[in-house]
Coordinates of C-alpha atoms in Angstrom, one line a residue:
M1176 CA 43.9 -23.2 -2.5
A1177 CA 46.2 -24.9 -5.3
E1178 CA 50.3 -24.7 -4.5
P1179 CA 51.8 -23.1 -7.5
R1180 CA 51.6 -25.1 -10.0
S1181 CA 55.6 -28.1 -10.6
P1182 CA 55.8 -29.6 -14.2
I1183 CA 53.3 -31.1 -15.7
P1184 CA 52.4 -35.0 -14.9
V1185 CA 50.3 -37.0 -17.5
Y1186 CA 47.3 -38.7 -15.4
A1187 CA 45.9 -42.3 -16.3
A1188 CA 42.7 -41.6 -17.4
R1189 CA 39.4 -39.4 -17.1
Y1190 CA 36.1 -40.3 -16.2
R1191 CA 33.3 -38.8 -16.5
E1192 CA 32.4 -35.8 -13.3
A1193 CA 28.8 -37.9 -12.3
D1194 CA 30.6 -41.4 -13.3
L1195 CA 33.6 -40.9 -11.2
S1196 CA 30.6 -39.4 -8.4
A1197 CA 28.7 -43.0 -8.2
F1198 CA 31.7 -44.9 -8.2
C1199 CA 33.2 -43.8 -4.7
E1200 CA 29.8 -43.4 -3.7
A1201 CA 29.4 -47.5 -4.7
A1202 CA 32.8 -48.0 -2.9
L1203 CA 31.9 -46.7 -0.1
R1204 CA 28.4 -47.9 0.5
A1205 CA 30.0 -51.9 0.2
A1206 CA 32.7 -50.5 3.6
G1207 CA 30.3 -50.2 5.3
A1208 CA 29.5 -46.5 4.9
D1209 CA 26.0 -44.7 6.1
A1210 CA 24.3 -42.6 3.5
P1211 CA 25.3 -39.4 5.4
T1212 CA 29.1 -40.2 5.5
V1213 CA 28.7 -41.6 2.0
D1214 CA 27.0 -38.4 0.6
A1215 CA 29.7 -36.3 2.9
A1216 CA 32.8 -38.0 2.0
T1217 CA 31.6 -37.9 -1.9
R1218 CA 30.9 -34.4 -1.9
A1219 CA 33.8 -33.6 0.3
M1220 CA 36.4 -35.2 -2.5
M1221 CA 34.6 -34.5 -6.1
H1222 CA 35.4 -30.9 -4.9
A1223 CA 38.7 -31.0 -4.4
S1224 CA 39.2 -33.0 -7.7
R1225 CA 36.6 -31.0 -9.6
L1226 CA 38.7 -27.4 -8.2
G1227 CA 41.8 -29.7 -9.3
V1228 CA 42.9 -30.2 -6.3
D1229 CA 43.9 -33.7 -6.6
S1230 CA 45.6 -34.2 -4.1
H1231 CA 42.3 -34.2 -1.7
G1232 CA 40.3 -35.3 -3.9
V1233 CA 38.8 -38.9 -5.4
R1234 CA 42.5 -40.6 -4.4
L1235 CA 41.6 -40.3 -1.2
L1236 CA 38.7 -43.0 -1.2
N1237 CA 41.3 -46.2 -1.3
H1238 CA 42.4 -44.7 1.8
Y1239 CA 38.7 -44.0 3.1
V1240 CA 37.7 -47.6 2.6
S1241 CA 40.7 -49.0 4.7
A1242 CA 39.6 -46.6 7.6
L1243 CA 35.9 -47.8 7.1
E1244 CA 36.6 -50.9 7.2
G1245 CA 39.4 -51.2 9.7
G1246 CA 37.4 -49.3 12.6
R1247 CA 39.7 -46.4 12.2
V1248 CA 36.2 -44.3 11.1
A1249 CA 32.4 -45.0 12.0
R1250 CA 30.6 -46.9 9.1
A1251 CA 27.6 -45.1 10.9
P1252 CA 29.0 -42.7 13.7
Q1253 CA 26.8 -40.8 16.5
L1254 CA 27.2 -36.6 16.3
T1255 CA 26.6 -35.5 19.8
Y1256 CA 27.3 -31.8 20.6
V1257 CA 28.5 -31.9 23.9
R1258 CA 28.4 -27.9 24.6
E1259 CA 25.5 -25.4 22.8
T1260 CA 26.8 -21.1 25.2
G1261 CA 25.0 -18.4 22.3
A1262 CA 26.6 -18.3 19.2
V1263 CA 29.2 -21.3 19.7
A1264 CA 28.8 -25.8 20.0
T1265 CA 31.1 -28.1 20.3
L1266 CA 30.3 -31.7 18.4
D1267 CA 32.0 -35.1 19.5
A1268 CA 32.1 -36.3 16.4
G1269 CA 31.9 -40.4 17.5
A1270 CA 34.9 -41.2 15.7
A1271 CA 33.1 -40.0 11.6
H1272 CA 34.4 -39.1 9.0
G1273 CA 36.2 -35.8 8.9
A1274 CA 33.7 -34.3 6.3
L1275 CA 30.3 -36.1 7.4
A1276 CA 31.7 -33.8 11.0
A1277 CA 32.8 -30.8 9.4
Y1278 CA 30.3 -30.2 7.0
T1279 CA 27.6 -30.9 9.9
A1280 CA 29.2 -28.4 11.4
M1281 CA 28.8 -25.8 9.0
D1282 CA 25.4 -26.4 8.7
R1283 CA 24.9 -25.8 12.7
A1284 CA 27.7 -22.5 12.2
M1285 CA 24.8 -21.5 9.7
D1286 CA 21.6 -22.0 12.1
L1287 CA 23.5 -19.9 14.8
A1288 CA 24.7 -17.1 13.0
S1289 CA 21.1 -16.9 10.7
G1290 CA 20.0 -15.2 14.1
F1291 CA 23.3 -14.1 16.5
G1292 CA 25.1 -13.3 13.5
I1293 CA 28.1 -15.2 13.8
G1294 CA 27.9 -19.3 14.7
A1295 CA 31.1 -21.0 15.1
V1296 CA 31.3 -24.8 16.2
A1297 CA 34.7 -27.4 17.7
I1298 CA 34.9 -30.7 16.6
R1299 CA 36.3 -34.0 18.2
N1300 CA 36.6 -36.9 17.1
S1301 CA 37.1 -36.5 14.2
S1302 CA 39.0 -38.2 11.0
H1303 CA 40.8 -37.1 8.1
F1304 CA 38.8 -34.1 6.2
G1305 CA 39.9 -33.7 3.7
P1306 CA 39.9 -30.3 1.1
A1307 CA 39.1 -27.6 4.0
G1308 CA 37.6 -25.0 1.3
A1309 CA 34.7 -27.5 0.7
F1310 CA 33.3 -26.7 3.8
A1311 CA 34.5 -23.1 3.5
L1312 CA 32.5 -22.6 0.3
A1313 CA 29.2 -24.0 2.1
A1314 CA 28.9 -21.6 4.0
A1315 CA 29.9 -19.1 0.9
E1316 CA 27.5 -21.0 -1.3
R1317 CA 24.1 -19.9 1.4
G1318 CA 25.4 -16.8 1.4
F1319 CA 27.8 -16.8 4.9
V1320 CA 31.7 -16.0 4.8
G1321 CA 33.1 -19.1 5.9
L1322 CA 36.1 -20.9 7.6
A1323 CA 37.4 -23.3 8.2
F1324 CA 40.7 -25.4 10.3
C1325 CA 41.6 -28.9 11.3
N1326 CA 44.6 -29.8 12.7
S1327 CA 46.3 -33.1 11.4
D1328 CA 49.4 -35.8 12.7
S1329 CA 52.9 -34.5 13.3
F1330 CA 54.1 -34.5 9.6
V1331 CA 55.6 -30.4 9.5
R1332 CA 59.1 -29.4 11.6
L1333 CA 58.7 -26.1 13.1
H1334 CA 60.7 -23.8 11.2
E1335 CA 64.3 -24.0 11.2
G1336 CA 63.8 -28.3 13.3
A1337 CA 64.9 -30.2 12.5
E1338 CA 61.4 -32.8 13.5
R1339 CA 57.5 -33.2 12.7
F1340 CA 55.5 -31.2 15.0
H1341 CA 52.8 -29.5 13.7
G1342 CA 50.1 -31.0 11.2
T1343 CA 49.7 -29.5 7.4
N1344 CA 46.5 -28.3 9.4
P1345 CA 44.9 -26.4 6.5
I1346 CA 43.3 -22.5 6.6
A1347 CA 40.4 -22.3 4.0
A1348 CA 38.1 -19.4 3.8
A1349 CA 35.3 -17.8 2.0
A1350 CA 32.9 -14.8 0.8
P1351 CA 29.8 -14.9 -0.9
V1352 CA 30.0 -12.4 -4.7
R1353 CA 26.9 -11.2 -6.0
G1354 CA 26.4 -12.9 -9.4
A1355 CA 29.2 -14.9 -9.6
R1356 CA 30.7 -17.8 -8.1
P1357 CA 32.9 -16.9 -4.2
W1358 CA 36.4 -15.9 -3.1
L1359 CA 37.4 -18.9 -1.9
F1360 CA 41.1 -19.9 0.0
D1361 CA 42.2 -23.3 1.4
M1362 CA 46.2 -23.0 2.4
A1363 CA 47.9 -25.8 4.3
T1364 CA 50.6 -23.8 6.5
S1365 CA 53.2 -26.5 5.6
S1366 CA 54.9 -25.5 1.9
V1367 CA 52.9 -28.1 0.2
P1368 CA 50.4 -30.9 2.0
F1369 CA 51.1 -34.5 2.4
N1370 CA 49.0 -35.5 0.4
R1371 CA 50.7 -33.9 -2.4
V1372 CA 53.8 -35.4 -1.8
L1373 CA 52.1 -38.7 -2.0
L1374 CA 50.2 -37.2 -4.9
Y1375 CA 53.7 -36.7 -7.1
R1376 CA 55.1 -39.8 -5.1
S1377 CA 52.8 -41.6 -8.1
L1378 CA 53.3 -39.2 -10.6
D1379 CA 57.5 -39.9 -10.0
I1380 CA 58.0 -36.0 -9.6
P1381 CA 59.7 -34.1 -8.1
L1382 CA 57.8 -31.3 -5.2
P1383 CA 59.2 -27.7 -5.5
R1384 CA 62.3 -26.5 -3.7
D1385 CA 62.3 -26.1 0.2
A1386 CA 59.3 -28.1 0.4
A1387 CA 59.8 -31.0 2.5
S1388 CA 63.0 -32.4 4.6
D1389 CA 64.6 -36.0 5.0
A1390 CA 64.5 -37.5 8.3
E1391 CA 67.5 -35.0 9.3
G1392 CA 65.8 -31.7 8.3
V1393 CA 67.5 -31.6 4.6
D1394 CA 65.8 -30.3 1.8
T1395 CA 64.5 -32.9 -0.7
Q1396 CA 62.6 -32.5 -3.7
D1397 CA 62.9 -36.4 -4.2
A1398 CA 59.2 -37.5 -3.0
N1399 CA 60.2 -40.6 -1.8
A1400 CA 63.1 -39.5 0.4
V1401 CA 60.5 -37.4 2.3
D1402 CA 59.9 -37.6 6.2
M1403 CA 58.5 -34.1 7.1
L1404 CA 57.3 -31.5 5.2
A1405 CA 59.0 -27.7 5.6
P1406 CA 56.4 -24.5 6.8
L1407 CA 55.6 -22.4 4.8
G1408 CA 57.8 -19.2 3.5
G1409 CA 60.7 -20.8 2.9
A1410 CA 62.8 -18.6 4.7
F1411 CA 60.3 -16.9 6.1
G1412 CA 59.0 -20.3 7.6
F1413 CA 57.9 -18.7 11.0
K1414 CA 55.5 -17.0 9.3
G1415 CA 54.1 -20.7 8.8
A1416 CA 54.8 -22.6 11.8
G1417 CA 52.8 -19.7 13.7
L1418 CA 49.7 -19.9 11.7
A1419 CA 49.9 -24.1 12.5
G1420 CA 50.1 -22.6 16.3
L1421 CA 47.0 -21.1 15.1
V1422 CA 44.9 -23.5 13.5
E1423 CA 46.4 -25.8 16.1
I1424 CA 44.8 -23.6 19.5
F1425 CA 40.9 -23.3 17.2
S1426 CA 40.9 -27.3 16.7
A1427 CA 42.1 -29.0 19.4
L1428 CA 43.0 -26.4 22.6
L1429 CA 39.2 -25.5 21.7
S1430 CA 37.0 -28.5 21.4
G1431 CA 39.8 -31.0 23.2
A1432 CA 40.9 -33.4 20.3
L1433 CA 44.3 -34.5 20.3
L1434 CA 46.7 -32.1 19.3
S1435 CA 49.2 -32.7 16.6
F1436 CA 52.0 -34.4 18.4
D1437 CA 49.4 -36.5 19.7
I1438 CA 47.6 -37.9 17.1
A1439 CA 47.7 -41.3 15.1
P1440 CA 50.1 -41.6 11.4
M1441 CA 47.5 -41.4 9.0
V1442 CA 49.2 -43.9 7.0
G1443 CA 48.6 -46.8 9.3
P1444 CA 49.7 -49.0 9.8
D1445 CA 46.7 -49.2 13.1
M1446 CA 43.7 -48.4 10.6
A1447 CA 41.2 -49.3 13.8
T1448 CA 41.7 -47.2 16.1
P1449 CA 39.9 -43.5 15.5
R1450 CA 42.0 -40.6 15.9
N1451 CA 40.5 -38.4 17.3
I1452 CA 41.2 -35.7 15.4
G1453 CA 39.7 -31.8 15.8
A1454 CA 38.6 -29.3 13.9
F1455 CA 36.8 -25.6 14.0
V1456 CA 34.4 -24.3 11.3
L1457 CA 32.8 -20.6 11.5
A1458 CA 30.0 -18.8 9.4
V1459 CA 29.7 -15.1 9.7
R1460 CA 26.3 -12.8 7.9
P1461 CA 27.5 -10.2 6.9
S1462 CA 24.3 -8.8 6.8
A1463 CA 24.2 -8.5 11.1
F1464 CA 27.2 -5.7 10.4
L1465 CA 26.3 -3.4 7.8
E1466 CA 23.2 -3.4 5.4
P1467 CA 23.8 -6.2 2.8
E1468 CA 23.8 -3.4 -0.4
A1469 CA 27.5 -3.0 1.1
Y1470 CA 28.8 -5.5 1.3
E1471 CA 27.4 -7.0 -2.2
E1472 CA 29.2 -3.5 -4.1
G1473 CA 32.5 -3.2 -1.1
M1474 CA 33.0 -7.3 -2.5
A1475 CA 32.3 -6.3 -5.9
R1476 CA 34.9 -2.8 -6.1
Y1477 CA 37.5 -4.8 -4.5
L1478 CA 37.2 -8.0 -7.0
R1479 CA 36.7 -6.0 -9.5
T1480 CA 40.0 -4.2 -9.4
L1481 CA 42.3 -6.5 -7.5
R1482 CA 41.8 -8.6 -11.2
R1483 CA 42.9 -5.2 -13.3
S1484 CA 45.3 -4.9 -10.8
R1485 CA 49.3 -4.2 -13.1
P1486 CA 50.4 -7.6 -13.3
T1487 CA 54.1 -8.0 -13.7
A1488 CA 55.5 -9.3 -17.4
G1489 CA 53.9 -12.6 -18.4
G1490 CA 51.7 -12.6 -15.5
E1491 CA 48.6 -12.6 -14.8
V1492 CA 46.9 -11.3 -11.2
L1493 CA 43.7 -13.7 -10.2
A1494 CA 42.0 -13.5 -7.1
P1495 CA 41.7 -16.7 -4.7
G1496 CA 40.0 -19.1 -6.6
D1497 CA 40.2 -17.8 -10.0
R1498 CA 42.5 -20.3 -11.1
E1499 CA 39.9 -23.5 -9.0
W1500 CA 36.9 -22.3 -10.9
R1501 CA 38.4 -22.2 -14.6
E1502 CA 40.1 -25.2 -13.3
A1503 CA 36.8 -26.3 -13.1
D1504 CA 34.9 -25.3 -16.4
N1505 CA 38.4 -26.9 -17.6
R1506 CA 37.2 -30.2 -16.4
A1507 CA 33.2 -30.5 -16.6
R1508 CA 34.1 -30.3 -20.3
M1509 CA 37.1 -32.7 -20.2
G1510 CA 36.2 -35.2 -17.2
I1511 CA 37.9 -35.9 -14.8
P1512 CA 41.9 -36.8 -14.1
V1513 CA 42.7 -39.7 -12.0
D1514 CA 46.5 -40.1 -12.0
P1515 CA 47.9 -44.0 -12.5
A1516 CA 47.6 -45.1 -8.9
T1517 CA 44.4 -43.8 -7.8
A1518 CA 42.7 -46.1 -11.5
E1519 CA 45.1 -49.2 -10.4
A1520 CA 43.3 -48.2 -6.8
F1521 CA 39.8 -48.3 -8.5
A1522 CA 40.3 -51.4 -10.6
Q1523 CA 40.9 -53.2 -7.3
L1524 CA 38.0 -51.9 -5.2
S1525 CA 35.6 -52.8 -8.3
L1526 CA 37.0 -56.2 -8.3
R1527 CA 36.6 -56.5 -4.6
Y1528 CA 33.6 -55.7 -4.1
G1529 CA 31.8 -56.8 -8.0
L1530 CA 31.4 -52.6 -8.8
Y1531 CA 30.9 -51.1 -12.2
L1532 CA 34.3 -49.0 -13.0
P1533 CA 33.1 -46.4 -15.0
E1534 CA 34.8 -46.0 -19.1
T1535 CA 37.5 -44.0 -19.2
Q1536 CA 39.9 -42.6 -22.0
P1537 CA 43.9 -41.8 -21.5
T1538 CA 45.4 -38.6 -22.0
A1539 CA 47.8 -35.8 -21.0
Y1540 CA 45.8 -33.3 -18.8

């Protein structure tokens, strides 16, 4: 789920979705990634850019290319299941791109859920996987309820803390809806994701209040002064910090991956050493618990009643995912916008690898 809107930014250009996807694929191939990595990384980035979660979309392409070139992410990883017991498994991703690891694990979780009613896979030796919602959605699109967690390098202070402790540690969930797009929830357990800070730096716009802190733990709205993020919840930030700890337990402790404060920083300077990030995915088959018709009718009634709930003056009641699906429809018509820094990175990648750069047109979006 996208964060509350800040002042509307002016983007540099927009691209047709097919052209943008093709460019991402070409750049990843040029960096030496194998076909499964190219497909998974592009699929995850395009999920985010399509749904308006630009902090986790194609702006990550240049970073992923650098990680592949430097050796942090394996170009042709060997993914191995090191433990399997009943409905659960542990995947050693072999320093794979995080999206490849997460999609692979969710496929296995769904296979397990087909037989057991529920399937869970813990992931270790992974890397940044981008938008957590992409992997939960992969389950919902096949009729399962999906959940996805991931820890990341320490960048979020504790409630009333003045130093980095947890990562942004996202939680995502998705559920199938008969005849409609899935219910989709995707959130960081920090007030905003770190990638949103980077996006706001490139756009030169202020962060929301109570979202981030300087090196002394003092709140700041200046994206360039940010040293750490605040936990979700503002004055009740202990709730966000607790949820981040829950993600840490599932993603790092159950998988055998590194804890957030032991993970190397995402932005370097070491782009050669794998980071051993952890993740966890879960798939649930609704028909294992009740008749399919009962689930479908219950979900339909729940969403119908939610959307008809009385709003505040000038407000609008939305179900998780409604805003994102609306934005996806908008971008299908108008194209996918990118920020100036990302547009420049595309140009540099095009020159470096001799890639065709799709035509763009300026837009205030």
